[in-house]
């Protein structure tokens, strides 16, 4: 054994086996290299033995797992497959034991497959959780100290005393009031954002909160739940409500928003700093929880996607967080993301494909009957509303925006979110102007949009608005047009920023093709292209079609931006005119055909193509 450790009266004998030559640890190899013989005496003495293998030892792991699950030797034998059954005598021979004694030894044999790199991460994360300062420096210092004390019995107080004297004091997180307060503050900020989005009239309860809570509490197999839906579907509200519910039940919790991270955030620790935490939220939760249930909410993950995200490199920080979480089975993780980003970003698709660790929950539209009931409860005459408006209001964000309109504004028919935002903008501007007497609406909104667009962020330092009267800014915050988070400010929802950016872009007559072709076409231009295309699709379908064709056929537009165009087309409620516009490209051969033909597998596009074909003579 490399070392043994005694905890609560049980001795664990530990051995790590690397396999530089590659290959799995078969029973024959374990016998040939003396691994099984070496642990015989420890098992005979009643000790627990843990083997950590860099490559799989499937047969031995299966034998030990079945032994742990069985209550009698006969039950154990019935659980074995043919390969395990054939190898059992070889294991018994190595241990010089009869079959039943071998079974009891196997109950105390614990086999873990941890690849070399994963074991390094495990050590690193463990030291991050336990030690203040640089974990690598602490590992090096302790390693040298231990090598000078081989064959000696050491106690935990001795080891902690050395580390402290060497400048690596213990990180005492459990019960630390400052850490607990900082974690709680992240949850409270998330709750405030969710509260700002609640409608002013009747509330339509989301049925998904109970299902999410049940998965987190009862599903022991999956550590990560991906909550996804369309923009404005209430994903963040559902997730925030469930986290608050779990906190009331005694869970430890933290929340972070990817749309609020700083430029260059690529590590778990940096992401924690963006959330006003001293360390990675996973490390802090692991420290304060000490094995008790904990939950981490990562909201607005689409901000780090390659499809519509503004900070795609920040996904590296999420990957590191999830790697850290692997080592903490008491921790559950909620990832909130738009469905389109989940479908279009290969990194997110790969994450979702890990079905052993990850499960998904789709947040759909609100029930139409519940929407009607909520509107009536809020004093709104449903009879005067157009059917298209009622369908639009099945999205919680749209319902919330609609609820803030005047009675007159609530009688106007709306087909799209930009139409709804047009009315909302007009009314909120007049409402705040009447309240404060004067409002620099164009200057305030343009300053924020410009900063956020240039910096690829959805929050800006409040100093950006210093040129404008404080009373006017505060009034926009009070009206929930703007939200304030500490010293930063932003719009109440990402889609409203998208709307304002795209409206300004189109209003001044910019050409999307020329803008992209002359801009360097960096990755963050994807989000801007998506914003303008979605706005055009909702407000000027003819211009939208012309722009799509120009972007897809121009040799000045890079492939990653053409992918954005196709992504927007995939989400489109296509009609026959859309199909006629793209039909010649769809069957033109080459890369354009490869991109466009899959559209026909989408019901709306297939129906549009069918209608076009049906309208032709013959």
PDB file of N, CA, C and O in Angstrom, residues 180-236:
ATOM      1  N   UNK A 180     -21.046  32.346   3.749  1.00  0.00           N
ATOM      2  CA  UNK A 180     -22.476  32.051   3.667  1.00  0.00           C
ATOM      3  C   UNK A 180     -23.255  33.267   3.172  1.00  0.00           C
ATOM      4  O   UNK A 180     -24.164  33.144   2.335  1.00  0.00           O
ATOM      5  N   UNK A 181     -22.891  34.447   3.662  1.00  0.00           N
ATOM      6  CA  UNK A 181     -23.584  35.674   3.240  1.00  0.00           C
ATOM      7  C   UNK A 181     -23.332  35.967   1.762  1.00  0.00           C
ATOM      8  O   UNK A 181     -24.242  36.381   1.036  1.00  0.00           O
ATOM      9  N   UNK A 182     -22.090  35.747   1.301  1.00  0.00           N
ATOM     10  CA  UNK A 182     -21.776  36.006  -0.102  1.00  0.00           C
ATOM     11  C   UNK A 182     -22.532  35.056  -1.023  1.00  0.00           C
ATOM     12  O   UNK A 182     -23.049  35.460  -2.066  1.00  0.00           O
ATOM     13  N   UNK A 183     -22.623  33.788  -0.635  1.00  0.00           N
ATOM     14  CA  UNK A 183     -23.385  32.828  -1.436  1.00  0.00           C
ATOM     15  C   UNK A 183     -24.861  33.183  -1.456  1.00  0.00           C
ATOM     16  O   UNK A 183     -25.515  33.130  -2.503  1.00  0.00           O
ATOM     17  N   UNK A 184     -25.391  33.543  -0.302  1.00  0.00           N
ATOM     18  CA  UNK A 184     -26.805  33.912  -0.227  1.00  0.00           C
ATOM     19  C   UNK A 184     -27.092  35.156  -1.061  1.00  0.00           C
ATOM     20  O   UNK A 184     -28.161  35.266  -1.677  1.00  0.00           O
ATOM     21  N   UNK A 185     -26.143  36.079  -1.128  1.00  0.00           N
ATOM     22  CA  UNK A 185     -26.338  37.300  -1.913  1.00  0.00           C
ATOM     23  C   UNK A 185     -26.495  36.973  -3.399  1.00  0.00           C
ATOM     24  O   UNK A 185     -27.264  37.632  -4.103  1.00  0.00           O
ATOM     25  N   UNK A 186     -25.796  35.949  -3.885  1.00  0.00           N
ATOM     26  CA  UNK A 186     -25.948  35.580  -5.293  1.00  0.00           C
ATOM     27  C   UNK A 186     -27.360  35.072  -5.562  1.00  0.00           C
ATOM     28  O   UNK A 186     -27.938  35.341  -6.622  1.00  0.00           O
ATOM     29  N   UNK A 187     -27.925  34.337  -4.619  1.00  0.00           N
ATOM     30  CA  UNK A 187     -29.290  33.820  -4.778  1.00  0.00           C
ATOM     31  C   UNK A 187     -30.298  34.967  -4.706  1.00  0.00           C
ATOM     32  O   UNK A 187     -31.262  35.008  -5.474  1.00  0.00           O
ATOM     33  N   UNK A 188     -30.065  35.892  -3.801  1.00  0.00           N
ATOM     34  CA  UNK A 188     -30.990  37.030  -3.668  1.00  0.00           C
ATOM     35  C   UNK A 188     -30.992  37.898  -4.915  1.00  0.00           C
ATOM     36  O   UNK A 188     -32.043  38.392  -5.343  1.00  0.00           O
ATOM     37  N   UNK A 189     -29.811  38.094  -5.529  1.00  0.00           N
ATOM     38  CA  UNK A 189     -29.759  38.860  -6.775  1.00  0.00           C
ATOM     39  C   UNK A 189     -30.559  38.161  -7.874  1.00  0.00           C
ATOM     40  O   UNK A 189     -31.269  38.803  -8.647  1.00  0.00           O
ATOM     41  N   UNK A 190     -30.424  36.856  -7.928  1.00  0.00           N
ATOM     42  CA  UNK A 190     -31.172  36.097  -8.930  1.00  0.00           C
ATOM     43  C   UNK A 190     -32.675  36.227  -8.698  1.00  0.00           C
ATOM     44  O   UNK A 190     -33.460  36.366  -9.638  1.00  0.00           O
ATOM     45  N   UNK A 191     -33.087  36.203  -7.434  1.00  0.00           N
ATOM     46  CA  UNK A 191     -34.508  36.341  -7.116  1.00  0.00           C
ATOM     47  C   UNK A 191     -35.036  37.722  -7.493  1.00  0.00           C
ATOM     48  O   UNK A 191     -36.181  37.851  -7.942  1.00  0.00           O
ATOM     49  N   UNK A 192     -34.211  38.753  -7.296  1.00  0.00           N
ATOM     50  CA  UNK A 192     -34.652  40.100  -7.676  1.00  0.00           C
ATOM     51  C   UNK A 192     -34.860  40.195  -9.185  1.00  0.00           C
ATOM     52  O   UNK A 192     -35.822  40.814  -9.654  1.00  0.00           O
ATOM     53  N   UNK A 193     -33.956  39.599  -9.957  1.00  0.00           N
ATOM     54  CA  UNK A 193     -34.126  39.619 -11.405  1.00  0.00           C
ATOM     55  C   UNK A 193     -35.412  38.904 -11.818  1.00  0.00           C
ATOM     56  O   UNK A 193     -36.148  39.353 -12.685  1.00  0.00           O
ATOM     57  N   UNK A 194     -35.676  37.768 -11.181  1.00  0.00           N
ATOM     58  CA  UNK A 194     -36.888  37.023 -11.500  1.00  0.00           C
ATOM     59  C   UNK A 194     -38.134  37.807 -11.112  1.00  0.00           C
ATOM     60  O   UNK A 194     -39.133  37.811 -11.837  1.00  0.00           O
ATOM     61  N   UNK A 195     -38.071  38.510  -9.968  1.00  0.00           N
ATOM     62  CA  UNK A 195     -39.229  39.283  -9.510  1.00  0.00           C
ATOM     63  C   UNK A 195     -39.531  40.435 -10.456  1.00  0.00           C
ATOM     64  O   UNK A 195     -40.696  40.788 -10.685  1.00  0.00           O
ATOM     65  N   UNK A 196     -38.496  41.047 -11.033  1.00  0.00           N
ATOM     66  CA  UNK A 196     -38.705  42.158 -11.968  1.00  0.00           C
ATOM     67  C   UNK A 196     -39.470  41.724 -13.214  1.00  0.00           C
ATOM     68  O   UNK A 196     -40.117  42.533 -13.873  1.00  0.00           O
ATOM     69  N   UNK A 197     -39.372  40.444 -13.541  1.00  0.00           N
ATOM     70  CA  UNK A 197     -40.030  39.954 -14.749  1.00  0.00           C
ATOM     71  C   UNK A 197     -41.451  39.469 -14.502  1.00  0.00           C
ATOM     72  O   UNK A 197     -42.151  39.091 -15.429  1.00  0.00           O
ATOM     73  N   UNK A 198     -41.895  39.476 -13.252  1.00  0.00           N
ATOM     74  CA  UNK A 198     -43.255  39.004 -12.955  1.00  0.00           C
ATOM     75  C   UNK A 198     -44.269  40.003 -13.508  1.00  0.00           C
ATOM     76  O   UNK A 198     -44.082  41.214 -13.447  1.00  0.00           O
ATOM     77  N   UNK A 199     -45.383  39.485 -14.033  1.00  0.00           N
ATOM     78  CA  UNK A 199     -46.397  40.378 -14.612  1.00  0.00           C
ATOM     79  C   UNK A 199     -47.086  41.219 -13.558  1.00  0.00           C
ATOM     80  O   UNK A 199     -47.132  40.855 -12.378  1.00  0.00           O
ATOM     81  N   UNK A 200     -47.616  42.350 -13.996  1.00  0.00           N
ATOM     82  CA  UNK A 200     -48.311  43.262 -13.089  1.00  0.00           C
ATOM     83  C   UNK A 200     -49.762  42.844 -12.850  1.00  0.00           C
ATOM     84  O   UNK A 200     -50.402  43.348 -11.946  1.00  0.00           O
ATOM     85  N   UNK A 201     -50.289  41.958 -13.709  1.00  0.00           N
ATOM     86  CA  UNK A 201     -51.653  41.475 -13.511  1.00  0.00           C
ATOM     87  C   UNK A 201     -51.573  39.996 -13.173  1.00  0.00           C
ATOM     88  O   UNK A 201     -50.541  39.504 -12.750  1.00  0.00           O
ATOM     89  N   UNK A 202     -52.664  39.265 -13.382  1.00  0.00           N
ATOM     90  CA  UNK A 202     -52.736  37.871 -12.964  1.00  0.00           C
ATOM     91  C   UNK A 202     -51.512  37.056 -13.326  1.00  0.00           C
ATOM     92  O   UNK A 202     -50.924  37.224 -14.388  1.00  0.00           O
ATOM     93  N   UNK A 203     -51.125  36.158 -12.439  1.00  0.00           N
ATOM     94  CA  UNK A 203     -49.932  35.338 -12.634  1.00  0.00           C
ATOM     95  C   UNK A 203     -50.352  33.957 -13.125  1.00  0.00           C
ATOM     96  O   UNK A 203     -51.272  33.350 -12.579  1.00  0.00           O
ATOM     97  N   UNK A 204     -49.667  33.476 -14.162  1.00  0.00           N
ATOM     98  CA  UNK A 204     -49.889  32.118 -14.646  1.00  0.00           C
ATOM     99  C   UNK A 204     -48.790  31.239 -14.058  1.00  0.00           C
ATOM    100  O   UNK A 204     -47.615  31.424 -14.364  1.00  0.00           O
ATOM    101  N   UNK A 205     -49.169  30.320 -13.216  1.00  0.00           N
ATOM    102  CA  UNK A 205     -48.170  29.493 -12.556  1.00  0.00           C
ATOM    103  C   UNK A 205     -47.543  28.515 -13.550  1.00  0.00           C
ATOM    104  O   UNK A 205     -48.240  27.881 -14.337  1.00  0.00           O
ATOM    105  N   UNK A 206     -46.220  28.405 -13.495  1.00  0.00           N
ATOM    106  CA  UNK A 206     -45.503  27.462 -14.331  1.00  0.00           C
ATOM    107  C   UNK A 206     -45.604  26.067 -13.709  1.00  0.00           C
ATOM    108  O   UNK A 206     -45.314  25.887 -12.527  1.00  0.00           O
ATOM    109  N   UNK A 207     -46.004  25.058 -14.477  1.00  0.00           N
ATOM    110  CA  UNK A 207     -46.129  23.712 -13.903  1.00  0.00           C
ATOM    111  C   UNK A 207     -44.798  22.977 -13.778  1.00  0.00           C
ATOM    112  O   UNK A 207     -44.754  21.866 -13.265  1.00  0.00           O
ATOM    113  N   UNK A 208     -43.713  23.609 -14.256  1.00  0.00           N
ATOM    114  CA  UNK A 208     -42.446  22.887 -14.341  1.00  0.00           C
ATOM    115  C   UNK A 208     -41.633  22.947 -13.050  1.00  0.00           C
ATOM    116  O   UNK A 208     -40.688  22.172 -12.892  1.00  0.00           O
ATOM    117  N   UNK A 209     -41.967  23.866 -12.151  1.00  0.00           N
ATOM    118  CA  UNK A 209     -41.163  24.018 -10.940  1.00  0.00           C
ATOM    119  C   UNK A 209     -41.174  22.742 -10.100  1.00  0.00           C
ATOM    120  O   UNK A 209     -40.133  22.315  -9.586  1.00  0.00           O
ATOM    121  N   UNK A 210     -42.341  22.120  -9.954  1.00  0.00           N
ATOM    122  CA  UNK A 210     -42.434  20.907  -9.149  1.00  0.00           C
ATOM    123  C   UNK A 210     -41.598  19.785  -9.753  1.00  0.00           C
ATOM    124  O   UNK A 210     -40.930  19.031  -9.029  1.00  0.00           O
ATOM    125  N   UNK A 211     -41.603  19.679 -11.089  1.00  0.00           N
ATOM    126  CA  UNK A 211     -40.825  18.625 -11.740  1.00  0.00           C
ATOM    127  C   UNK A 211     -39.333  18.850 -11.565  1.00  0.00           C
ATOM    128  O   UNK A 211     -38.573  17.907 -11.300  1.00  0.00           O
ATOM    129  N   UNK A 212     -38.886  20.097 -11.694  1.00  0.00           N
ATOM    130  CA  UNK A 212     -37.465  20.394 -11.497  1.00  0.00           C
ATOM    131  C   UNK A 212     -37.043  20.085 -10.072  1.00  0.00           C
ATOM    132  O   UNK A 212     -35.996  19.476  -9.834  1.00  0.00           O
ATOM    133  N   UNK A 213     -37.858  20.488  -9.107  1.00  0.00           N
ATOM    134  CA  UNK A 213     -37.546  20.221  -7.701  1.00  0.00           C
ATOM    135  C   UNK A 213     -37.452  18.723  -7.439  1.00  0.00           C
ATOM    136  O   UNK A 213     -36.542  18.248  -6.750  1.00  0.00           O
ATOM    137  N   UNK A 214     -38.370  17.976  -8.016  1.00  0.00           N
ATOM    138  CA  UNK A 214     -38.366  16.524  -7.811  1.00  0.00           C
ATOM    139  C   UNK A 214     -37.109  15.887  -8.381  1.00  0.00           C
ATOM    140  O   UNK A 214     -36.515  14.994  -7.765  1.00  0.00           O
ATOM    141  N   UNK A 215     -36.687  16.349  -9.544  1.00  0.00           N
ATOM    142  CA  UNK A 215     -35.469  15.777 -10.136  1.00  0.00           C
ATOM    143  C   UNK A 215     -34.248  16.067  -9.278  1.00  0.00           C
ATOM    144  O   UNK A 215     -33.371  15.214  -9.114  1.00  0.00           O
ATOM    145  N   UNK A 216     -34.177  17.257  -8.741  1.00  0.00           N
ATOM    146  CA  UNK A 216     -33.014  17.615  -7.919  1.00  0.00           C
ATOM    147  C   UNK A 216     -32.984  16.840  -6.612  1.00  0.00           C
ATOM    148  O   UNK A 216     -31.922  16.432  -6.142  1.00  0.00           O
ATOM    149  N   UNK A 217     -34.143  16.622  -6.040  1.00  0.00           N
ATOM    150  CA  UNK A 217     -34.210  15.998  -4.716  1.00  0.00           C
ATOM    151  C   UNK A 217     -34.173  14.473  -4.806  1.00  0.00           C
ATOM    152  O   UNK A 217     -33.496  13.813  -4.005  1.00  0.00           O
ATOM    153  N   UNK A 218     -34.874  13.912  -5.786  1.00  0.00           N
ATOM    154  CA  UNK A 218     -35.083  12.462  -5.801  1.00  0.00           C
ATOM    155  C   UNK A 218     -34.215  11.719  -6.813  1.00  0.00           C
ATOM    156  O   UNK A 218     -34.013  10.515  -6.676  1.00  0.00           O
ATOM    157  N   UNK A 219     -33.735  12.387  -7.845  1.00  0.00           N
ATOM    158  CA  UNK A 219     -32.952  11.720  -8.886  1.00  0.00           C
ATOM    159  C   UNK A 219     -31.482  11.687  -8.472  1.00  0.00           C
ATOM    160  O   UNK A 219     -30.741  12.641  -8.678  1.00  0.00           O
ATOM    161  N   UNK A 220     -31.065  10.554  -7.914  1.00  0.00           N
ATOM    162  CA  UNK A 220     -29.685  10.439  -7.446  1.00  0.00           C
ATOM    163  C   UNK A 220     -28.711  10.144  -8.572  1.00  0.00           C
ATOM    164  O   UNK A 220     -27.498  10.293  -8.397  1.00  0.00           O
ATOM    165  N   UNK A 221     -29.215   9.732  -9.727  1.00  0.00           N
ATOM    166  CA  UNK A 221     -28.328   9.331 -10.819  1.00  0.00           C
ATOM    167  C   UNK A 221     -27.774  10.512 -11.608  1.00  0.00           C
ATOM    168  O   UNK A 221     -26.688  10.417 -12.175  1.00  0.00           O
ATOM    169  N   UNK A 222     -28.532  11.605 -11.679  1.00  0.00           N
ATOM    170  CA  UNK A 222     -28.127  12.739 -12.513  1.00  0.00           C
ATOM    171  C   UNK A 222     -27.746  13.927 -11.633  1.00  0.00           C
ATOM    172  O   UNK A 222     -28.541  14.378 -10.813  1.00  0.00           O
ATOM    173  N   UNK A 223     -26.549  14.431 -11.837  1.00  0.00           N
ATOM    174  CA  UNK A 223     -26.087  15.579 -11.064  1.00  0.00           C
ATOM    175  C   UNK A 223     -26.495  16.896 -11.701  1.00  0.00           C
ATOM    176  O   UNK A 223     -26.695  17.891 -11.013  1.00  0.00           O
ATOM    177  N   UNK A 224     -26.633  16.918 -13.028  1.00  0.00           N
ATOM    178  CA  UNK A 224     -26.876  18.163 -13.775  1.00  0.00           C
ATOM    179  C   UNK A 224     -28.244  18.110 -14.427  1.00  0.00           C
ATOM    180  O   UNK A 224     -28.606  17.111 -15.055  1.00  0.00           O
ATOM    181  N   UNK A 225     -29.003  19.196 -14.288  1.00  0.00           N
ATOM    182  CA  UNK A 225     -30.277  19.339 -14.988  1.00  0.00           C
ATOM    183  C   UNK A 225     -30.165  20.550 -15.910  1.00  0.00           C
ATOM    184  O   UNK A 225     -29.913  21.667 -15.443  1.00  0.00           O
ATOM    185  N   UNK A 226     -30.346  20.323 -17.218  1.00  0.00           N
ATOM    186  CA  UNK A 226     -30.371  21.415 -18.186  1.00  0.00           C
ATOM    187  C   UNK A 226     -31.819  21.857 -18.355  1.00  0.00           C
ATOM    188  O   UNK A 226     -32.652  21.083 -18.823  1.00  0.00           O
ATOM    189  N   UNK A 227     -32.114  23.087 -17.964  1.00  0.00           N
ATOM    190  CA  UNK A 227     -33.452  23.651 -18.123  1.00  0.00           C
ATOM    191  C   UNK A 227     -33.428  24.526 -19.370  1.00  0.00           C
ATOM    192  O   UNK A 227     -32.669  25.496 -19.437  1.00  0.00           O
ATOM    193  N   UNK A 228     -34.243  24.179 -20.352  1.00  0.00           N
ATOM    194  CA  UNK A 228     -34.177  24.926 -21.618  1.00  0.00           C
ATOM    195  C   UNK A 228     -35.576  25.266 -22.119  1.00  0.00           C
ATOM    196  O   UNK A 228     -36.570  24.628 -21.760  1.00  0.00           O
ATOM    197  N   UNK A 229     -35.622  26.281 -22.953  1.00  0.00           N
ATOM    198  CA  UNK A 229     -36.867  26.745 -23.548  1.00  0.00           C
ATOM    199  C   UNK A 229     -36.561  27.932 -24.434  1.00  0.00           C
ATOM    200  O   UNK A 229     -35.410  28.371 -24.537  1.00  0.00           O
ATOM    201  N   UNK A 230     -37.573  28.466 -25.084  1.00  0.00           N
ATOM    202  CA  UNK A 230     -37.343  29.628 -25.943  1.00  0.00           C
ATOM    203  C   UNK A 230     -37.092  30.877 -25.103  1.00  0.00           C
ATOM    204  O   UNK A 230     -37.335  30.883 -23.900  1.00  0.00           O
ATOM    205  N   UNK A 231     -36.610  31.934 -25.722  1.00  0.00           N
ATOM    206  CA  UNK A 231     -36.367  33.187 -25.017  1.00  0.00           C
ATOM    207  C   UNK A 231     -37.666  33.678 -24.386  1.00  0.00           C
ATOM    208  O   UNK A 231     -38.709  33.732 -25.042  1.00  0.00           O
ATOM    209  N   UNK A 232     -37.607  34.027 -23.096  1.00  0.00           N
ATOM    210  CA  UNK A 232     -38.783  34.546 -22.419  1.00  0.00           C
ATOM    211  C   UNK A 232     -39.728  33.490 -21.903  1.00  0.00           C
ATOM    212  O   UNK A 232     -40.830  33.809 -21.436  1.00  0.00           O
ATOM    213  N   UNK A 233     -39.330  32.210 -21.960  1.00  0.00           N
ATOM    214  CA  UNK A 233     -40.231  31.129 -21.570  1.00  0.00           C
ATOM    215  C   UNK A 233     -40.375  30.968 -20.064  1.00  0.00           C
ATOM    216  O   UNK A 233     -41.155  30.141 -19.604  1.00  0.00           O
ATOM    217  N   UNK A 234     -39.633  31.735 -19.299  1.00  0.00           N
ATOM    218  CA  UNK A 234     -39.730  31.636 -17.843  1.00  0.00           C
ATOM    219  C   UNK A 234     -38.743  30.671 -17.223  1.00  0.00           C
ATOM    220  O   UNK A 234     -38.900  30.276 -16.063  1.00  0.00           O
ATOM    221  N   UNK A 235     -37.711  30.286 -17.979  1.00  0.00           N
ATOM    222  CA  UNK A 235     -36.716  29.345 -17.477  1.00  0.00           C
ATOM    223  C   UNK A 235     -36.055  29.855 -16.200  1.00  0.00           C
ATOM    224  O   UNK A 235     -35.943  29.131 -15.201  1.00  0.00           O
ATOM    225  N   UNK A 236     -35.614  31.106 -16.243  1.00  0.00           N
ATOM    226  CA  UNK A 236     -34.909  31.680 -15.093  1.00  0.00           C
ATOM    227  C   UNK A 236     -35.822  31.772 -13.886  1.00  0.00           C
ATOM    228  O   UNK A 236     -35.393  31.528 -12.743  1.00  0.00           O
TER     229      UNK A 236
END
